[in-house]
mmCIF file of C-alpha atoms and ligand atoms in Angstrom:
data_model
loop_
_atom_site.group_PDB
_atom_site.id
_atom_site.type_symbol
_atom_site.label_atom_id
_atom_site.label_comp_id
_atom_site.label_asym_id
_atom_site.label_seq_id
_atom_site.Cartn_x
_atom_site.Cartn_y
_atom_site.Cartn_z
ATOM 1 C CA UNK A 1 -26.050 20.445 -12.105
ATOM 2 C CA UNK A 2 -22.656 19.912 -13.285
ATOM 3 C CA UNK A 3 -19.598 22.114 -12.568
ATOM 4 C CA UNK A 4 -16.771 22.829 -14.955
ATOM 5 C CA UNK A 5 -13.703 24.802 -14.017
ATOM 6 C CA UNK A 6 -12.610 27.436 -16.495
ATOM 7 C CA UNK A 7 -8.795 26.890 -16.756
ATOM 8 C CA UNK A 8 -8.070 29.961 -18.933
ATOM 9 C CA UNK A 9 -6.447 31.975 -16.100
ATOM 10 C CA UNK A 10 -3.897 29.177 -15.684
ATOM 11 C CA UNK A 11 -2.593 29.610 -19.170
ATOM 12 C CA UNK A 12 -0.149 32.329 -17.941
ATOM 13 C CA UNK A 13 1.922 29.620 -16.283
ATOM 14 C CA UNK A 14 4.444 27.840 -18.356
ATOM 15 C CA UNK A 15 6.693 24.920 -17.426
ATOM 16 C CA UNK A 16 9.109 25.918 -20.214
ATOM 17 C CA UNK A 17 9.249 25.393 -23.958
ATOM 18 C CA UNK A 18 11.119 22.177 -23.725
ATOM 19 C CA UNK A 19 8.911 20.650 -20.939
ATOM 20 C CA UNK A 20 6.376 18.015 -22.072
ATOM 21 C CA UNK A 21 3.701 19.494 -19.744
ATOM 22 C CA UNK A 22 1.856 21.968 -21.864
ATOM 23 C CA UNK A 23 -0.520 24.230 -20.032
ATOM 24 C CA UNK A 24 -1.960 25.573 -23.330
ATOM 25 C CA UNK A 25 -3.668 22.097 -23.860
ATOM 26 C CA UNK A 26 -6.212 23.251 -21.192
ATOM 27 C CA UNK A 27 -7.036 26.371 -23.126
ATOM 28 C CA UNK A 28 -7.433 24.448 -26.398
ATOM 29 C CA UNK A 29 -9.711 21.806 -24.636
ATOM 30 C CA UNK A 30 -11.849 24.449 -22.923
ATOM 31 C CA UNK A 31 -12.366 26.362 -26.153
ATOM 32 C CA UNK A 32 -13.325 23.244 -28.070
ATOM 33 C CA UNK A 33 -15.861 22.383 -25.335
ATOM 34 C CA UNK A 34 -17.219 25.909 -25.479
ATOM 35 C CA UNK A 35 -17.467 25.849 -29.390
ATOM 36 C CA UNK A 36 -19.544 22.712 -29.035
ATOM 37 C CA UNK A 37 -21.893 24.658 -26.758
ATOM 38 C CA UNK A 38 -20.974 22.693 -23.582
ATOM 39 C CA UNK A 39 -20.062 25.686 -21.503
ATOM 40 C CA UNK A 40 -23.141 27.876 -21.805
ATOM 41 C CA UNK A 41 -25.830 25.277 -21.517
ATOM 42 C CA UNK A 42 -28.631 24.711 -18.996
ATOM 43 C CA UNK A 43 -27.490 22.727 -16.040
ATOM 44 C CA UNK A 44 -23.823 23.703 -16.278
ATOM 45 C CA UNK A 45 -22.138 26.130 -13.904
ATOM 46 C CA UNK A 46 -18.641 27.332 -14.613
ATOM 47 C CA UNK A 47 -16.273 28.343 -11.881
ATOM 48 C CA UNK A 48 -12.875 30.208 -11.808
ATOM 49 C CA UNK A 49 -9.907 28.724 -9.972
ATOM 50 C CA UNK A 50 -9.154 30.234 -6.608
ATOM 51 C CA UNK A 51 -6.007 29.691 -4.739
ATOM 52 C CA UNK A 52 -6.039 27.036 -2.026
ATOM 53 C CA UNK A 53 -5.146 28.449 1.369
ATOM 54 C CA UNK A 54 -2.079 27.288 3.216
ATOM 55 C CA UNK A 55 -4.277 25.688 5.820
ATOM 56 C CA UNK A 56 -5.946 23.568 3.168
ATOM 57 C CA UNK A 57 -2.648 22.614 1.600
ATOM 58 C CA UNK A 58 -1.496 21.422 4.993
ATOM 59 C CA UNK A 59 -4.052 18.581 4.951
ATOM 60 C CA UNK A 60 -1.358 16.747 2.870
ATOM 61 C CA UNK A 61 1.750 18.844 2.468
ATOM 62 C CA UNK A 62 4.162 19.763 5.122
ATOM 63 C CA UNK A 63 4.778 23.404 6.174
ATOM 64 C CA UNK A 64 8.475 23.500 5.319
ATOM 65 C CA UNK A 65 7.895 22.274 1.729
ATOM 66 C CA UNK A 66 5.170 24.933 1.137
ATOM 67 C CA UNK A 67 7.572 27.548 2.542
ATOM 68 C CA UNK A 68 10.369 26.422 0.236
ATOM 69 C CA UNK A 69 8.076 26.356 -2.799
ATOM 70 C CA UNK A 70 6.769 29.895 -1.994
ATOM 71 C CA UNK A 71 10.378 31.318 -1.413
ATOM 72 C CA UNK A 72 11.693 29.678 -4.475
ATOM 73 C CA UNK A 73 8.943 31.128 -6.539
ATOM 74 C CA UNK A 74 9.591 34.602 -5.201
ATOM 75 C CA UNK A 75 13.089 34.291 -6.718
ATOM 76 C CA UNK A 76 14.940 33.619 -3.621
ATOM 77 C CA UNK A 77 17.767 31.059 -3.668
ATOM 78 C CA UNK A 78 16.887 28.246 -1.426
ATOM 79 C CA UNK A 79 19.752 25.884 -0.830
ATOM 80 C CA UNK A 80 17.784 22.700 -0.119
ATOM 81 C CA UNK A 81 15.680 23.075 -3.273
ATOM 82 C CA UNK A 82 16.752 19.693 -4.752
ATOM 83 C CA UNK A 83 15.989 17.737 -1.584
ATOM 84 C CA UNK A 84 12.352 18.797 -2.180
ATOM 85 C CA UNK A 85 12.347 17.699 -5.799
ATOM 86 C CA UNK A 86 12.374 21.196 -7.097
ATOM 87 C CA UNK A 87 14.444 22.788 -9.791
ATOM 88 C CA UNK A 88 14.853 19.516 -11.637
ATOM 89 C CA UNK A 89 14.021 19.131 -15.303
ATOM 90 C CA UNK A 90 10.833 17.434 -14.269
ATOM 91 C CA UNK A 91 9.724 19.998 -11.616
ATOM 92 C CA UNK A 92 11.022 23.383 -12.712
ATOM 93 C CA UNK A 93 10.575 26.402 -10.467
ATOM 94 C CA UNK A 94 8.899 28.570 -13.226
ATOM 95 C CA UNK A 95 7.554 32.032 -12.414
ATOM 96 C CA UNK A 96 4.317 31.653 -10.476
ATOM 97 C CA UNK A 97 4.832 27.885 -9.584
ATOM 98 C CA UNK A 98 3.432 28.375 -6.054
ATOM 99 C CA UNK A 99 0.297 30.159 -7.390
ATOM 100 C CA UNK A 100 -0.112 27.610 -10.112
ATOM 101 C CA UNK A 101 -0.056 24.717 -7.648
ATOM 102 C CA UNK A 102 -2.432 26.493 -5.294
ATOM 103 C CA UNK A 103 -4.865 27.638 -7.942
ATOM 104 C CA UNK A 104 -5.222 24.086 -9.356
ATOM 105 C CA UNK A 105 -5.720 22.690 -5.930
ATOM 106 C CA UNK A 106 -8.193 25.420 -4.937
ATOM 107 C CA UNK A 107 -10.279 24.478 -7.946
ATOM 108 C CA UNK A 108 -10.298 20.654 -7.193
ATOM 109 C CA UNK A 109 -11.152 21.472 -3.554
ATOM 110 C CA UNK A 110 -14.051 23.725 -4.618
ATOM 111 C CA UNK A 111 -15.259 20.930 -6.944
ATOM 112 C CA UNK A 112 -15.088 18.476 -4.184
ATOM 113 C CA UNK A 113 -17.041 20.548 -1.864
ATOM 114 C CA UNK A 114 -19.682 21.199 -4.555
ATOM 115 C CA UNK A 115 -20.032 17.445 -5.116
ATOM 116 C CA UNK A 116 -20.027 16.565 -1.359
ATOM 117 C CA UNK A 117 -22.649 19.267 -0.517
ATOM 118 C CA UNK A 118 -24.910 17.878 -3.195
ATOM 119 C CA UNK A 119 -24.664 21.171 -5.202
ATOM 120 C CA UNK A 120 -23.305 19.320 -8.198
ATOM 121 C CA UNK A 121 -23.660 15.670 -9.528
ATOM 122 C CA UNK A 122 -20.361 15.924 -11.473
ATOM 123 C CA UNK A 123 -17.550 18.535 -11.224
ATOM 124 C CA UNK A 124 -14.656 18.536 -13.622
ATOM 125 C CA UNK A 125 -11.385 20.257 -13.115
ATOM 126 C CA UNK A 126 -9.333 19.265 -16.181
ATOM 127 C CA UNK A 127 -6.341 21.172 -14.825
ATOM 128 C CA UNK A 128 -6.284 18.901 -11.858
ATOM 129 C CA UNK A 129 -5.187 15.228 -11.284
ATOM 130 C CA UNK A 130 -1.538 16.179 -10.275
ATOM 131 C CA UNK A 131 -1.198 12.918 -8.605
ATOM 132 C CA UNK A 132 2.574 12.394 -8.002
ATOM 133 C CA UNK A 133 3.353 15.337 -5.573
ATOM 134 C CA UNK A 134 4.346 14.100 -2.068
ATOM 135 C CA UNK A 135 3.966 15.809 1.339
ATOM 136 C CA UNK A 136 7.494 17.318 1.252
ATOM 137 C CA UNK A 137 8.421 16.879 -2.434
ATOM 138 C CA UNK A 138 7.506 17.782 -5.893
ATOM 139 C CA UNK A 139 7.424 14.886 -8.366
ATOM 140 C CA UNK A 140 6.452 14.017 -11.846
ATOM 141 C CA UNK A 141 5.454 17.580 -12.991
ATOM 142 C CA UNK A 142 3.356 17.926 -9.884
ATOM 143 C CA UNK A 143 4.148 20.499 -7.161
ATOM 144 C CA UNK A 144 0.955 20.443 -5.184
ATOM 145 C CA UNK A 145 -1.224 17.353 -4.931
ATOM 146 C CA UNK A 146 -4.671 18.733 -5.685
ATOM 147 C CA UNK A 147 -6.127 15.138 -5.688
ATOM 148 C CA UNK A 148 -5.060 14.326 -2.169
ATOM 149 C CA UNK A 149 -6.290 17.806 -0.937
ATOM 150 C CA UNK A 150 -9.624 17.268 -2.759
ATOM 151 C CA UNK A 151 -10.176 13.830 -1.234
ATOM 152 C CA UNK A 152 -9.270 15.267 2.227
ATOM 153 C CA UNK A 153 -12.058 17.795 1.706
ATOM 154 C CA UNK A 154 -14.448 14.885 0.869
ATOM 155 C CA UNK A 155 -13.298 13.030 3.991
ATOM 156 C CA UNK A 156 -14.151 16.149 6.000
ATOM 157 C CA UNK A 157 -17.670 15.896 4.820
ATOM 158 C CA UNK A 158 -17.751 12.369 6.140
ATOM 159 C CA UNK A 159 -17.777 10.722 2.627
ATOM 160 C CA UNK A 160 -16.442 7.338 1.514
ATOM 161 C CA UNK A 161 -14.333 7.668 -1.572
ATOM 162 C CA UNK A 162 -13.256 5.564 -4.382
ATOM 163 C CA UNK A 163 -10.335 7.014 -6.452
ATOM 164 C CA UNK A 164 -9.970 5.689 -9.935
ATOM 165 C CA UNK A 165 -6.750 6.620 -11.769
ATOM 166 C CA UNK A 166 -6.348 5.603 -15.351
ATOM 167 C CA UNK A 167 -3.260 7.807 -16.052
ATOM 168 C CA UNK A 168 -0.384 5.875 -17.654
ATOM 169 C CA UNK A 169 1.654 6.586 -14.504
ATOM 170 C CA UNK A 170 1.037 5.151 -11.073
ATOM 171 C CA UNK A 171 -0.958 7.503 -8.782
ATOM 172 C CA UNK A 172 1.714 7.236 -6.116
ATOM 173 C CA UNK A 173 1.113 10.459 -4.232
ATOM 174 C CA UNK A 174 -2.569 9.740 -3.730
ATOM 175 C CA UNK A 175 -1.894 6.230 -2.749
ATOM 176 C CA UNK A 176 0.612 7.457 -0.209
ATOM 177 C CA UNK A 177 -1.959 9.935 1.230
ATOM 178 C CA UNK A 178 -4.564 7.157 2.043
ATOM 179 C CA UNK A 179 -2.507 4.065 2.312
ATOM 180 C CA UNK A 180 -3.496 3.419 5.910
ATOM 181 C CA UNK A 181 -7.157 4.073 5.786
ATOM 182 C CA UNK A 182 -10.210 2.189 4.548
ATOM 183 C CA UNK A 183 -12.229 5.363 4.079
ATOM 184 C CA UNK A 184 -10.578 5.752 0.526
ATOM 185 C CA UNK A 185 -10.106 2.876 -1.818
ATOM 186 C CA UNK A 186 -7.467 3.943 -4.304
ATOM 187 C CA UNK A 187 -7.326 2.067 -7.628
ATOM 188 C CA UNK A 188 -4.583 2.828 -10.268
ATOM 189 C CA UNK A 189 -4.360 1.207 -13.702
ATOM 190 C CA UNK A 190 -0.959 2.091 -15.223
ATOM 191 C CA UNK A 191 2.142 1.133 -17.138
ATOM 192 C CA UNK A 192 4.262 -1.266 -15.161
ATOM 193 C CA UNK A 193 6.682 0.472 -12.813
ATOM 194 C CA UNK A 194 9.700 -1.533 -14.177
ATOM 195 C CA UNK A 195 9.288 0.453 -17.479
ATOM 196 C CA UNK A 196 8.230 3.916 -16.485
ATOM 197 C CA UNK A 197 8.176 6.647 -13.768
ATOM 198 C CA UNK A 198 7.556 6.605 -10.823
ATOM 199 C CA UNK A 199 8.642 2.949 -10.603
ATOM 200 C CA UNK A 200 5.966 1.989 -8.219
ATOM 201 C CA UNK A 201 2.359 0.550 -8.362
ATOM 202 C CA UNK A 202 2.919 -3.149 -8.057
ATOM 203 C CA UNK A 203 0.172 -5.581 -7.184
ATOM 204 C CA UNK A 204 1.739 -6.172 -3.687
ATOM 205 C CA UNK A 205 1.195 -2.546 -2.713
ATOM 206 C CA UNK A 206 -2.284 -3.122 -1.315
ATOM 207 C CA UNK A 207 -2.592 -0.823 1.681
ATOM 208 C CA UNK A 208 -1.413 -1.112 5.258
ATOM 209 C CA UNK A 209 -2.983 -1.364 8.773
ATOM 210 C CA UNK A 210 -6.677 -0.388 8.511
ATOM 211 C CA UNK A 211 -6.049 0.430 4.806
ATOM 212 C CA UNK A 212 -4.908 -3.142 3.873
ATOM 213 C CA UNK A 213 -6.935 -4.148 0.866
ATOM 214 C CA UNK A 214 -7.857 -0.589 0.062
ATOM 215 C CA UNK A 215 -5.115 0.197 -2.570
ATOM 216 C CA UNK A 216 -5.440 -1.728 -5.676
ATOM 217 C CA UNK A 217 -2.695 -1.561 -8.281
ATOM 218 C CA UNK A 218 -3.032 -2.806 -11.886
ATOM 219 C CA UNK A 219 0.285 -2.647 -13.642
ATOM 220 C CA UNK A 220 0.106 -3.152 -17.482
ATOM 221 C CA UNK A 221 3.019 -4.058 -19.877
ATOM 222 C CA UNK A 222 3.735 -1.413 -22.615
ATOM 223 C CA UNK A 223 1.514 -2.052 -25.585
ATOM 224 C CA UNK A 224 -1.558 -3.091 -23.665
ATOM 225 C CA UNK A 225 -4.630 -2.488 -25.762
ATOM 226 C CA UNK A 226 -8.391 -2.257 -25.402
ATOM 227 C CA UNK A 227 -8.702 -6.033 -24.860
ATOM 228 C CA UNK A 228 -6.599 -5.766 -21.772
ATOM 229 C CA UNK A 229 -8.413 -2.721 -20.544
ATOM 230 C CA UNK A 230 -11.793 -4.086 -21.124
ATOM 231 C CA UNK A 231 -10.920 -7.090 -18.815
ATOM 232 C CA UNK A 232 -9.330 -4.768 -16.222
ATOM 233 C CA UNK A 233 -12.423 -2.499 -16.045
ATOM 234 C CA UNK A 234 -15.039 -5.286 -16.157
ATOM 235 C CA UNK A 235 -13.458 -7.824 -13.859
ATOM 236 C CA UNK A 236 -11.433 -5.583 -11.389
ATOM 237 C CA UNK A 237 -12.235 -1.805 -11.432
ATOM 238 C CA UNK A 238 -16.017 -1.792 -11.566
ATOM 239 C CA UNK A 239 -16.534 -4.978 -9.298
ATOM 240 C CA UNK A 240 -14.290 -3.239 -6.801
ATOM 241 C CA UNK A 241 -16.419 -0.103 -6.883
ATOM 242 C CA UNK A 242 -19.533 -2.276 -6.477
ATOM 243 C CA UNK A 243 -18.092 -4.038 -3.436
ATOM 244 C CA UNK A 244 -16.838 -0.843 -1.810
ATOM 245 C CA UNK A 245 -20.165 1.205 -2.198
ATOM 246 C CA UNK A 246 -18.682 4.666 -2.158
ATOM 247 C CA UNK A 247 -20.456 7.955 -1.555
ATOM 248 C CA UNK A 248 -18.276 9.702 -4.046
ATOM 249 C CA UNK A 249 -16.175 8.673 -7.112
ATOM 250 C CA UNK A 250 -13.021 10.600 -7.883
ATOM 251 C CA UNK A 251 -11.363 9.979 -11.269
ATOM 252 C CA UNK A 252 -8.016 10.872 -12.463
ATOM 253 C CA UNK A 253 -8.518 10.971 -16.294
ATOM 254 C CA UNK A 254 -4.900 11.201 -17.428
ATOM 255 C CA UNK A 255 -4.863 11.011 -21.178
ATOM 256 C CA UNK A 256 -1.314 9.559 -21.483
ATOM 257 C CA UNK A 257 -2.559 5.897 -21.625
ATOM 258 C CA UNK A 258 -4.081 6.657 -24.916
ATOM 259 C CA UNK A 259 -2.106 5.335 -27.899
ATOM 260 C CA UNK A 260 0.374 7.763 -29.452
ATOM 261 C CA UNK A 261 1.474 9.464 -26.128
ATOM 262 C CA UNK A 262 4.883 11.081 -26.213
ATOM 263 C CA UNK A 263 5.937 9.820 -22.733
ATOM 264 C CA UNK A 264 4.051 6.536 -22.009
ATOM 265 C CA UNK A 265 3.687 3.383 -24.158
ATOM 266 C CA UNK A 266 0.315 2.106 -23.482
ATOM 267 C CA UNK A 267 -2.273 1.422 -26.155
ATOM 268 C CA UNK A 268 -5.777 2.550 -24.970
ATOM 269 C CA UNK A 269 -7.962 3.856 -27.712
ATOM 270 C CA UNK A 270 -9.918 7.082 -27.506
ATOM 271 C CA UNK A 271 -13.142 5.100 -27.916
ATOM 272 C CA UNK A 272 -12.249 3.025 -24.839
ATOM 273 C CA UNK A 273 -11.465 6.133 -22.866
ATOM 274 C CA UNK A 274 -14.918 7.445 -23.795
ATOM 275 C CA UNK A 275 -16.566 4.115 -22.725
ATOM 276 C CA UNK A 276 -14.829 4.265 -19.420
ATOM 277 C CA UNK A 277 -16.126 7.734 -18.800
ATOM 278 C CA UNK A 278 -19.611 6.597 -19.828
ATOM 279 C CA UNK A 279 -19.421 3.671 -17.399
ATOM 280 C CA UNK A 280 -18.372 5.916 -14.546
ATOM 281 C CA UNK A 281 -21.369 8.186 -15.447
ATOM 282 C CA UNK A 282 -23.679 5.203 -15.460
ATOM 283 C CA UNK A 283 -22.689 4.467 -11.809
ATOM 284 C CA UNK A 284 -24.771 7.525 -10.949
ATOM 285 C CA UNK A 285 -22.604 8.256 -7.875
ATOM 286 C CA UNK A 286 -21.655 11.940 -7.266
ATOM 287 C CA UNK A 287 -18.404 12.336 -9.307
ATOM 288 C CA UNK A 288 -15.287 14.490 -8.951
ATOM 289 C CA UNK A 289 -13.393 14.338 -12.258
ATOM 290 C CA UNK A 290 -9.957 15.520 -12.669
ATOM 291 C CA UNK A 291 -7.519 15.728 -15.552
ATOM 292 C CA UNK A 292 -3.931 14.448 -15.445
ATOM 293 C CA UNK A 293 -1.116 13.559 -17.735
ATOM 294 C CA UNK A 294 -1.290 13.603 -21.463
ATOM 295 C CA UNK A 295 1.560 14.580 -23.699
ATOM 296 C CA UNK A 296 0.166 14.110 -27.260
ATOM 297 C CA UNK A 297 -1.951 17.353 -27.141
ATOM 298 C CA UNK A 298 -4.436 16.126 -29.683
ATOM 299 C CA UNK A 299 -5.299 13.182 -27.509
ATOM 300 C CA UNK A 300 -5.806 15.321 -24.479
ATOM 301 C CA UNK A 301 -8.007 17.727 -26.314
ATOM 302 C CA UNK A 302 -10.125 14.858 -27.871
ATOM 303 C CA UNK A 303 -10.307 12.851 -24.676
ATOM 304 C CA UNK A 304 -11.327 15.574 -22.261
ATOM 305 C CA UNK A 305 -13.844 17.144 -24.682
ATOM 306 C CA UNK A 306 -15.358 13.715 -25.180
ATOM 307 C CA UNK A 307 -15.419 13.191 -21.421
ATOM 308 C CA UNK A 308 -17.210 16.440 -20.664
ATOM 309 C CA UNK A 309 -19.849 15.694 -23.284
ATOM 310 C CA UNK A 310 -20.445 12.298 -21.784
ATOM 311 C CA UNK A 311 -20.743 13.723 -18.332
ATOM 312 C CA UNK A 312 -23.545 15.796 -19.669
ATOM 313 C CA UNK A 313 -25.040 13.048 -21.823
ATOM 314 C CA UNK A 314 -24.248 14.795 -25.048
ATOM 315 C CA UNK A 315 -23.125 12.911 -28.198
ATOM 316 C CA UNK A 316 -20.877 15.203 -30.146
ATOM 317 C CA UNK A 317 -20.541 15.246 -33.956
ATOM 318 C CA UNK A 318 -17.194 14.330 -35.294
ATOM 319 C CA UNK A 319 -16.807 17.632 -37.122
ATOM 320 C CA UNK A 320 -14.423 20.035 -35.588
ATOM 321 C CA UNK A 321 -15.669 23.641 -35.420
ATOM 322 C CA UNK A 322 -13.568 25.677 -37.967
ATOM 323 C CA UNK A 323 -12.922 28.560 -35.447
ATOM 324 C CA UNK A 324 -11.042 25.972 -33.169
ATOM 325 C CA UNK A 325 -8.913 24.819 -36.135
ATOM 326 C CA UNK A 326 -7.726 28.414 -36.528
ATOM 327 C CA UNK A 327 -6.695 28.707 -32.967
ATOM 328 C CA UNK A 328 -5.024 25.306 -32.830
ATOM 329 C CA UNK A 329 -3.004 26.069 -35.916
ATOM 330 C CA UNK A 330 -1.097 28.599 -33.829
ATOM 331 C CA UNK A 331 0.269 25.623 -31.823
ATOM 332 C CA UNK A 332 0.953 23.559 -34.903
ATOM 333 C CA UNK A 333 -2.054 21.387 -34.152
ATOM 334 C CA UNK A 334 -4.808 20.311 -36.554
ATOM 335 C CA UNK A 335 -7.612 17.708 -35.893
ATOM 336 C CA UNK A 336 -9.315 16.084 -38.877
ATOM 337 C CA UNK A 337 -12.120 14.909 -36.766
ATOM 338 C CA UNK A 338 -13.022 14.830 -33.080
ATOM 339 C CA UNK A 339 -12.539 10.980 -32.700
ATOM 340 C CA UNK A 340 -9.953 10.330 -35.389
ATOM 341 C CA UNK A 341 -9.379 6.944 -36.752
ATOM 342 C CA UNK A 342 -7.564 4.462 -34.473
ATOM 343 C CA UNK A 343 -7.527 0.823 -35.565
ATOM 344 C CA UNK A 344 -8.731 -1.525 -32.786
ATOM 345 C CA UNK A 345 -5.795 -3.935 -32.788
ATOM 346 C CA UNK A 346 -5.413 -6.712 -30.246
ATOM 347 C CA UNK A 347 -2.475 -6.853 -27.711
ATOM 348 C CA UNK A 348 0.377 -9.138 -28.650
ATOM 349 C CA UNK A 349 0.165 -12.625 -27.061
ATOM 350 C CA UNK A 350 2.997 -11.760 -24.657
ATOM 351 C CA UNK A 351 1.248 -8.545 -23.361
ATOM 352 C CA UNK A 352 -2.125 -10.355 -23.109
ATOM 353 C CA UNK A 353 -0.663 -13.362 -21.249
ATOM 354 C CA UNK A 354 1.031 -11.198 -18.761
ATOM 355 C CA UNK A 355 -2.125 -9.048 -18.322
ATOM 356 C CA UNK A 356 -4.248 -12.192 -17.755
ATOM 357 C CA UNK A 357 -1.987 -13.374 -15.095
ATOM 358 C CA UNK A 358 -1.989 -9.917 -13.399
ATOM 359 C CA UNK A 359 -5.760 -9.763 -13.521
ATOM 360 C CA UNK A 360 -6.301 -13.218 -12.084
ATOM 361 C CA UNK A 361 -3.923 -12.646 -9.261
ATOM 362 C CA UNK A 362 -5.611 -9.354 -8.242
ATOM 363 C CA UNK A 363 -8.968 -11.001 -8.471
ATOM 364 C CA UNK A 364 -7.753 -13.675 -6.174
ATOM 365 C CA UNK A 365 -5.660 -11.684 -3.697
ATOM 366 C CA UNK A 366 -6.888 -8.127 -3.583
ATOM 367 C CA UNK A 367 -10.568 -7.875 -4.593
ATOM 368 C CA UNK A 368 -11.873 -10.195 -1.834
ATOM 369 C CA UNK A 369 -10.216 -7.796 0.869
ATOM 370 C CA UNK A 370 -12.630 -4.984 -0.055
ATOM 371 C CA UNK A 371 -15.635 -4.708 2.102
ATOM 372 C CA UNK A 372 -18.514 -2.254 2.090
HETATM 373 ZN ZN1 ZN B 1 0.911 10.350 -16.430
#
């Protein structure tokens, strides 16, 4: 059985008209998935988000921060808001922000528990993947780190976890959570921190103490295309998973590495995103799949719809159901076809040379440190 979180109750939350994080992308994606018949299908169970408890959130966040977030949300003026990363343009205190964070987290934890208990082979919370939040700090549009909380739930089941993060941004909050343990191998493929938020995720960040060798960072230069990603996946990411032999795979499937994003500058194609998802599926390891970033809404809708189809071994037609087009038009969105037409261009020589050097270095210095 596969589990899908219905994100529609989350659409009431709004980061603001000028904020790039659009919660309506979740509704558009879910509705397209539904119209393709991938909600009400045998073998699929749909669950509603429920709020994480404070006790659950304390597995990663500190009590003072949760209190500040809750008070700020209730409309109270909290003088130390800014020291917790709150109230900035990135991390606004919008109405219901505490509930938003806790609902997303509760959904990811429920998915984790379903996978760990063997009730689900794959569970997908497209609203999750909020990988930047820190124990006492909101960061990068993320107030509560649902990923870290879900992985803590998996660890409580005694599981060994690989975390694969293909979002354009470094998965810094999740790396921080598990930097000193070998029970979680975190792998992040992202745009180089010299060129984009959060400014971390360099090769030398490879874990500490018992966790040394269990954080792998693969920074890519802006403009990296499928040729680079193919090498990264074939020579680093999947070999690392093979070496580690996890009980559970957790993916953060941010769609902002796909070409045309409004925030990031990487050049992954949609076809490659789909191939990555298929490769994870083919591992046949219980899988917790989470969403993440994605600021070109059409990329998000396409990527996560195709991902859920692949998770269920369904090959979708390219034609978009007419009913969805009508709904999307309200957001000024139109899709000619599900996959669109992206030219498969090679990376420039400079980008390719740098990537080759990065890949060879990680292969030599980081990959051998991973033991089953
Ligand atoms: Zn991102």
